[in-house]
Amino acid sequence: MQAQTRLNLSLLHQDQALFSPHLFLVTLVITPTRTILFNYSLSQKRTLYLKNLAFSSKLQFSARENIERKRRRTRGTKMAFRAMISSRATQQSKWVPSAGVARQMSSWFGHVEPAAKDPILGVTEAFLADPSPDKVNVGVGAYRDDNGKPVVLECVREAERRIAGNLNMEYLPMGGSSHMIEESLKLAYGEDSDFIKDKRIAAVQALSGTGACRLFADFQKRFLPDSQIYIPVPTWANHHNIWRDARVPQNTFRYYHAETKGLDFSSLMEDIKNAPNGSFFLLHACAHNPTGVDPSEEQWREISHLFKSKNHFPLFDMAYQGFASGDPERDAKAIRIFLDDGHLIGCAQSFAKNMGLYGQRAGCLSILCDNEMEAVAVKSQLQQLGRPMYSNPPVHGALIVSTILGDPELKKLWLQEVKGMADRIIGMRTTLRENLEKLGSPLSWEHITNQIGMFCYSGMSPEQVDRLTNEYHIYMTRNGRISMAGVTTGNVGYLANAIHEVTK
Amino acid sequence: MASLAFSSTSASPVALRGRPNKLAIGVAQSGACHVSARGSDRKARLFITRAVAVEKKVSRFEDVAMAPPDPILGVSEAFRACTNESKLNLGVGAYRTEDLQPYVLNVVKKAEKLMLEKGENKEYLPIEGLAAFNKATAELLLGADNHSIQSQRVATVQGLSGTGSLRLAAAFINRYCPNSKVLISSPTWGNHKNIFNDAGVPWSEYRYYDPKTVGLDFEGMIADIKAAPSGSFILLHGCAHNPTGIDPTPEQWTKIADVLEEKGHTPFFDVAYQGFASGSLDEDAFSVRLFVERGFEVFVAQSYSKNLGLYSERIGAINVICSSSGVANRVKSQLKRLARPMYSNPPVHGARIVANVVGDPNLFSEWKAEMEEMAGRIKNVRKRLYDNLSQKDKSGKDWSFILRQIGMFSYTGLNTSQSENMTNKWHVYMTKDGRISLAGLSLAKCDYLADAIIDSYHNVN
């Protein structure tokens, strides 16, 4: 499929004259960018362009005629496109229907361009395709043990043994597993949280962190249609996709300080202050993705204080609770600070990393409301948004989460295992930094150990990353983000050497 | 709109302590706070002009209204709350055994045991889902030797059961065929409208159910499809129409294909009951395969909720059969791009179960046998219900439509008030459109149900 895609693109480049400006947009989209600020998709841009072009001639025809004209026009384009493609003897197989059946020679979807590879998940695809024995995958944020192997936690295996075969597979209620939700809330808001006791939290099971953010974005669009979302620079690339597809306008606020490879706190505060009152902010609760740079406790307090005076709404994306420091309570500190200060928050939780449940899509979206009645109403609306997306969420991951968190023994085991994962990563950070310093690198690498969580923002440029990939078979995202989870005692030396080579 | 806007320098919204109900405080369009003051106006304004940092914030979701209960899933909730002994849940379409217990298929238990032993990891699936599952599901639908599969013209993406797959397709239509609308049957599964609404795809209805015959309004259906603008998407139920249970005959399917061809429409199939309707996977795929053979480009959303009993695992797929492999590749890439900001990648557990069952010849045969059993039980129940109704009902009404309908559901022909009577008087829980789920009916309860239906039909308006 990859070869096919590349082939099509090269054809497009050669024949730009035939299809004019929108092809330039295709090339724009192909370059992975770390912050994607378009609010329009490629096809929307193309549509706008074509609409403008056609508008003047369109006026002289009736609506019905215009539909006919458009169909004929796009058919004509498709036929020409098709002729161009086939004239280059590609490997596309062309189905010729036998006599007496419907002729579907040109496709209704011939105008569909190939989508750009997802910048993050595309890295793993490229890695898998590489035959080199030295290859290292520090791309996607999935935990690996010291042998570079994926890990299924013991507590998860035990939970699966317990739930195997004894339950039916009936649909969960629309909001998901209530047991799982209860446990998730205790983890995020505190075991003895009054908000839980007072039933003030509207919470639904969601499709991991992505699904939780998407539900919130859709909820925001429907009930606060004039609101926008402020997203840090940089952030996980999919955040932009989520709010864009939910059609909520996006803004950014400064976060990462490139010179220090740390937090640009003064700019952060300035942007928070300059945003109109009552804005919605996306905050990473801990282990910021992709930089690994978190505000200190003191800084969080100041942020919370400023939020109060500006009446901003904080949505916490917490994908790494327990995974950052090794202690879930500590990793939830930012949230607890905001709660103590009286904020009404939103929280998107994911169990993909901290319980290793990646493919199970287990997560939770919660919104703290004024009172129980409001929480019930908000929850009902969140369910209403989920219904036409997937009806009700998948059960398996939810059962694992609730079994583990609901059983004191299993929960204790989980806490140990999550600390183990966090400790290994912290150890690797230290080792990587030491190696680089031993190699005599002129640059400062202290940010490797200052940053926290799965990712390290190395500060390398896209060109340097390309060199790492092409010359050393080291795979990471082009923003210079290294997934520390993919670093092992076996490859840390090789990695340090390669980084030193491309940065010296 | 803002009744009293004060400057944003004193930016905090103020909650009046002790009087939360009298003042409604919300965030107006400009972002400034407005207060609709009632009652003690002057006092309120005096209080507000002070810039006070609040301890407890007033929620900006204050005005969010309670959503209505889902018409289908809400029925089960009401059923659970009912305490009457003779209560019967004929609401949601989830299969029950003769003892009215949920049923996990034996092959599923075996597959899960296999998976537990294998101890595979839980890594992220690619956005398009488990490759083994995608291959299996397309082959199940079209037949492994189907030309479209051989020539790689099928774009398959694993989806969150039927709903998720429909939503992906709807989002695709919204983005790439923005001038097209979808035609859905009247009636259809309640969630279809929600899906197209939320995806921003305009829809209209084509006539389908004829209340006079309690059968298919074929002429009306053809006329409405013909009248639709060229290039529309026609949503068709592959088999076992939900909610009516009324399917077109093979001859009628051919005529439907003729009309679609004539108007340049694209067929969009919802296949939620393959194997479950007649008991045979191939027979139930007849309609889809007919359209593919005839050279259409087809959308097909599949679900394994019913036929493998995997309801809560949310496993299904969206297939787009295209006219060339190049188009199929590009369409698949764009479906992935739509899925990524919805849920990143689909859940793995259900996909593995399906792949294991379909991939093992023994398990596969066993599955086919279990499906025949489930479909068989439903046919028996239909027969029993029909017999009871014919015996008990002295009015001479023809109840044979129950036998002609197929699949899990039956459209009884009861109207809203009659359906409500079923619930209120007889504690039979069903949807208000007169649909009963035969999967929730046992032979033992047919008698009681017949009484309820006869009473509601004749004695209530």
Coordinates of N, CA and C in Angstrom, one line a residue, chain B residues 73-185:
Chain B
L73 N -32.4 1.5 24.0 CA -31.7 1.1 25.2 C -32.4 1.5 26.5
G74 N -33.3 2.5 26.4 CA -34.1 2.9 27.5 C -35.1 1.9 27.9
V75 N -35.5 1.1 27.0 CA -36.5 0.0 27.3 C -35.9 -1.0 28.3
S76 N -34.7 -1.4 28.0 CA -34.1 -2.3 29.0 C -33.9 -1.8 30.3
E77 N -33.6 -0.5 30.4 CA -33.5 0.2 31.7 C -34.8 0.1 32.4
A78 N -35.9 0.4 31.7 CA -37.2 0.4 32.3 C -37.6 -1.0 32.7
F79 N -37.2 -2.0 31.9 CA -37.5 -3.4 32.2 C -36.8 -3.8 33.5
R80 N -35.5 -3.4 33.7 CA -34.8 -3.7 34.9 C -35.5 -3.1 36.1
A81 N -36.0 -2.0 35.9 CA -36.7 -1.3 37.1 C -38.0 -1.9 37.5
C82 N -38.6 -2.7 36.6 CA -39.9 -3.2 36.8 C -39.9 -4.4 37.8
T83 N -40.8 -4.5 38.7 CA -40.8 -5.6 39.7 C -41.8 -6.7 39.5
N84 N -42.7 -6.5 38.5 CA -43.7 -7.5 38.2 C -43.2 -8.8 37.8
E85 N -43.8 -9.9 38.2 CA -43.2 -11.3 37.9 C -43.3 -11.6 36.4
S86 N -44.5 -11.2 35.8 CA -44.6 -11.7 34.4 C -44.0 -10.8 33.4
K87 N -43.1 -9.9 33.9 CA -42.5 -9.0 32.9 C -41.7 -9.7 31.8
L88 N -41.7 -9.1 30.7 CA -41.1 -9.7 29.5 C -40.3 -8.6 28.8
N89 N -39.1 -8.9 28.5 CA -38.3 -7.9 27.8 C -38.1 -8.2 26.3
L90 N -38.9 -7.5 25.5 CA -38.9 -7.7 24.1 C -38.3 -6.4 23.4
G91 N -37.5 -5.7 24.2 CA -36.9 -4.4 23.7 C -35.7 -4.6 22.8
V92 N -34.6 -4.6 23.5 CA -33.4 -4.6 22.7 C -33.1 -5.9 22.0
G93 N -32.5 -5.9 20.9 CA -32.3 -7.1 20.1 C -31.0 -7.8 20.6
A94 N -31.1 -8.4 21.8 CA -30.0 -9.3 22.2 C -30.6 -10.7 22.4
Y95 N -29.9 -11.7 21.8 CA -30.4 -13.0 21.8 C -30.5 -13.6 23.2
R96 N -31.6 -14.4 23.5 CA -31.8 -15.1 24.7 C -32.0 -16.5 24.5
T97 N -31.7 -17.4 25.4 CA -32.0 -18.8 25.2 C -33.4 -19.0 25.6
E98 N -33.9 -20.3 25.5 CA -35.2 -20.6 25.8 C -35.5 -20.2 27.3
D99 N -34.5 -20.3 28.1 CA -34.6 -19.9 29.5 C -34.5 -18.4 29.7
L100 N -34.5 -17.7 28.6 CA -34.4 -16.2 28.6 C -33.1 -15.8 29.3
Q101 N -32.1 -16.5 29.1 CA -30.8 -16.1 29.7 C -29.9 -15.6 28.5
P102 N -29.0 -14.7 28.8 CA -28.1 -14.3 27.8 C -27.2 -15.5 27.4
Y103 N -26.7 -15.5 26.1 CA -26.0 -16.6 25.6 C -24.7 -16.3 25.1
V104 N -23.6 -16.9 25.7 CA -22.3 -16.7 25.1 C -22.0 -18.0 24.3
L105 N -21.7 -17.8 23.0 CA -21.6 -19.0 22.1 C -20.4 -19.8 22.6
N106 N -20.5 -21.1 22.4 CA -19.4 -22.0 22.8 C -18.2 -21.7 22.1
V107 N -18.3 -21.4 20.8 CA -17.1 -21.1 20.0 C -16.3 -19.9 20.6
V108 N -17.1 -18.9 21.1 CA -16.5 -17.8 21.7 C -15.8 -18.1 22.9
K109 N -16.4 -19.0 23.8 CA -15.7 -19.4 25.0 C -14.4 -20.1 24.6
K110 N -14.4 -21.0 23.6 CA -13.2 -21.7 23.2 C -12.2 -20.7 22.7
A111 N -12.6 -19.8 21.9 CA -11.7 -18.8 21.3 C -11.0 -18.0 22.4
E112 N -11.8 -17.6 23.4 CA -11.2 -16.8 24.5 C -10.2 -17.7 25.3
K113 N -10.6 -18.9 25.4 CA -9.6 -19.8 26.2 C -8.3 -19.9 25.4
L114 N -8.4 -20.1 24.1 CA -7.2 -20.1 23.3 C -6.4 -18.9 23.5
M115 N -7.1 -17.7 23.5 CA -6.4 -16.4 23.5 C -5.7 -16.3 24.9
L116 N -6.4 -16.8 25.9 CA -5.8 -16.7 27.3 C -4.5 -17.5 27.3
E117 N -4.6 -18.7 26.7 CA -3.4 -19.6 26.7 C -2.3 -19.0 25.9
K118 N -2.7 -18.4 24.7 CA -1.6 -17.8 23.9 C -0.9 -16.7 24.6
G119 N -1.7 -16.0 25.4 CA -1.2 -14.8 26.1 C -0.6 -13.7 25.3
E120 N -1.3 -13.4 24.2 CA -0.8 -12.4 23.3 C -0.8 -11.0 24.0
N121 N 0.0 -10.1 23.5 CA 0.1 -8.8 24.1 C -1.1 -7.9 23.7
K122 N -1.1 -6.7 24.4 CA -2.2 -5.9 24.2 C -1.9 -4.6 23.5
E123 N -0.9 -4.7 22.6 CA -0.4 -3.5 21.9 C -1.5 -2.9 21.0
Y124 N -1.3 -1.6 20.7 CA -2.3 -0.9 19.8 C -2.4 -1.7 18.5
L125 N -3.6 -1.8 18.0 CA -3.8 -2.2 16.7 C -3.5 -1.1 15.8
P126 N -3.2 -1.4 14.5 CA -3.1 -0.3 13.5 C -4.5 0.4 13.4
I127 N -4.6 1.6 12.9 CA -5.8 2.3 12.9 C -6.9 1.5 12.2
E128 N -6.5 0.8 11.1 CA -7.6 0.0 10.4 C -7.9 -1.3 11.1
G129 N -7.3 -1.6 12.2 CA -7.7 -2.8 12.9 C -6.8 -4.0 12.7
L130 N -7.3 -5.1 13.2 CA -6.5 -6.4 13.1 C -6.6 -6.9 11.7
A131 N -5.4 -7.1 11.1 CA -5.4 -7.5 9.7 C -6.1 -8.9 9.5
A132 N -5.9 -9.8 10.4 CA -6.5 -11.1 10.3 C -8.0 -11.0 10.3
F133 N -8.5 -10.1 11.2 CA -9.9 -9.9 11.2 C -10.5 -9.3 10.0
N134 N -9.8 -8.2 9.4 CA -10.2 -7.5 8.2 C -10.4 -8.5 7.1
K135 N -9.4 -9.4 7.0 CA -9.4 -10.3 5.9 C -10.6 -11.3 6.0
A136 N -10.7 -11.8 7.3 CA -11.8 -12.7 7.5 C -13.2 -12.1 7.3
T137 N -13.3 -10.9 7.7 CA -14.7 -10.3 7.6 C -15.1 -10.0 6.2
A138 N -14.1 -9.6 5.4 CA -14.4 -9.3 4.0 C -14.8 -10.6 3.2
E139 N -14.0 -11.6 3.6 CA -14.3 -12.9 2.9 C -15.6 -13.5 3.3
L140 N -15.9 -13.3 4.6 CA -17.2 -13.8 5.1 C -18.4 -13.2 4.4
L141 N -18.2 -11.9 4.1 CA -19.3 -11.1 3.5 C -19.4 -11.4 2.0
L142 N -18.3 -11.5 1.3 CA -18.4 -11.5 -0.1 C -18.0 -12.9 -0.7
G143 N -17.4 -13.8 0.2 CA -17.0 -15.0 -0.4 C -15.5 -14.9 -0.7
A144 N -14.6 -15.8 -0.3 CA -13.2 -15.7 -0.5 C -12.8 -15.6 -1.9
D145 N -13.6 -16.2 -2.8 CA -13.2 -16.2 -4.2 C -13.9 -15.0 -5.0
N146 N -14.5 -14.1 -4.3 CA -15.1 -13.0 -5.0 C -14.1 -12.2 -5.7
H147 N -14.5 -11.8 -6.9 CA -13.5 -11.0 -7.8 C -13.0 -9.8 -7.1
S148 N -13.9 -9.1 -6.4 CA -13.6 -7.8 -5.8 C -12.4 -8.0 -4.8
I149 N -12.5 -9.2 -4.0 CA -11.4 -9.4 -3.1 C -10.1 -9.8 -3.8
Q150 N -10.3 -10.7 -4.8 CA -9.1 -11.1 -5.5 C -8.4 -9.9 -6.2
S151 N -9.1 -9.0 -6.6 CA -8.4 -7.8 -7.3 C -8.2 -6.7 -6.3
Q152 N -8.3 -6.9 -5.0 CA -8.0 -6.0 -4.0 C -8.8 -4.7 -4.1
R153 N -10.0 -4.8 -4.4 CA -10.9 -3.6 -4.6 C -11.7 -3.3 -3.4
V154 N -11.5 -4.1 -2.3 CA -12.3 -3.9 -1.1 C -11.4 -3.2 0.0
A155 N -11.9 -2.0 0.4 CA -11.3 -1.3 1.5 C -12.0 -1.7 2.8
T156 N -11.3 -2.4 3.7 CA -11.9 -2.8 4.9 C -11.3 -2.2 6.1
V157 N -12.0 -1.6 7.0 CA -11.5 -1.0 8.2 C -12.3 -1.5 9.4
Q158 N -11.7 -2.1 10.4 CA -12.4 -2.5 11.6 C -13.1 -1.4 12.2
G159 N -14.3 -1.6 12.7 CA -15.0 -0.5 13.3 C -15.7 -0.9 14.6
L160 N -16.2 0.0 15.3 CA -16.9 -0.3 16.6 C -18.3 -0.8 16.4
S161 N -18.3 -2.1 16.0 CA -19.5 -2.8 15.7 C -20.3 -2.1 14.6
G162 N -21.6 -2.3 14.4 CA -22.3 -1.7 13.3 C -22.3 -0.2 13.4
T163 N -22.6 0.3 14.6 CA -22.7 1.8 14.8 C -21.4 2.5 14.4
G164 N -20.3 2.0 14.9 CA -19.1 2.7 14.6 C -18.7 2.6 13.1
S165 N -19.0 1.5 12.5 CA -18.8 1.3 11.1 C -19.6 2.3 10.2
L166 N -20.9 2.3 10.6 CA -21.8 3.3 9.9 C -21.3 4.7 10.1
R167 N -20.9 5.0 11.3 CA -20.4 6.4 11.5 C -19.2 6.7 10.7
L168 N -18.3 5.8 10.6 CA -17.1 6.1 9.7 C -17.6 6.3 8.3
A169 N -18.5 5.5 7.8 CA -18.9 5.7 6.4 C -19.6 7.0 6.3
A170 N -20.5 7.4 7.3 CA -21.2 8.6 7.2 C -20.2 9.8 7.2
A171 N -19.2 9.7 8.0 CA -18.2 10.8 8.1 C -17.5 10.9 6.8
F172 N -17.2 9.8 6.1 CA -16.6 9.8 4.8 C -17.5 10.5 3.8
I173 N -18.8 10.1 3.8 CA -19.7 10.7 2.9 C -19.8 12.2 3.0
N174 N -19.8 12.6 4.3 CA -19.9 14.0 4.6 C -18.7 14.8 4.1
R175 N -17.5 14.1 4.1 CA -16.3 14.8 3.7 C -16.1 14.7 2.2
Y176 N -16.4 13.6 1.6 CA -16.0 13.4 0.2 C -17.2 13.4 -0.8
C177 N -18.4 13.4 -0.3 CA -19.5 13.5 -1.2 C -20.5 14.5 -0.6
P178 N -20.0 15.7 -0.4 CA -20.7 16.7 0.4 C -22.1 17.1 -0.1
N179 N -22.3 16.8 -1.4 CA -23.6 17.2 -2.0 C -24.6 16.1 -2.0
S180 N -24.1 14.9 -1.5 CA -25.0 13.8 -1.6 C -25.8 13.6 -0.3
K181 N -27.0 13.0 -0.4 CA -27.7 12.7 0.8 C -28.0 11.1 0.8
V182 N -28.4 10.7 2.0 CA -28.7 9.3 2.2 C -30.2 9.1 2.3
L183 N -30.6 8.0 1.7 CA -32.1 7.7 1.8 C -32.2 6.5 2.8
I184 N -33.0 6.6 3.8 CA -33.1 5.5 4.8 C -34.6 5.1 4.7
S185 N -34.8 3.8 5.1 CA -36.1 3.2 5.0 C -37.0 3.8 6.1

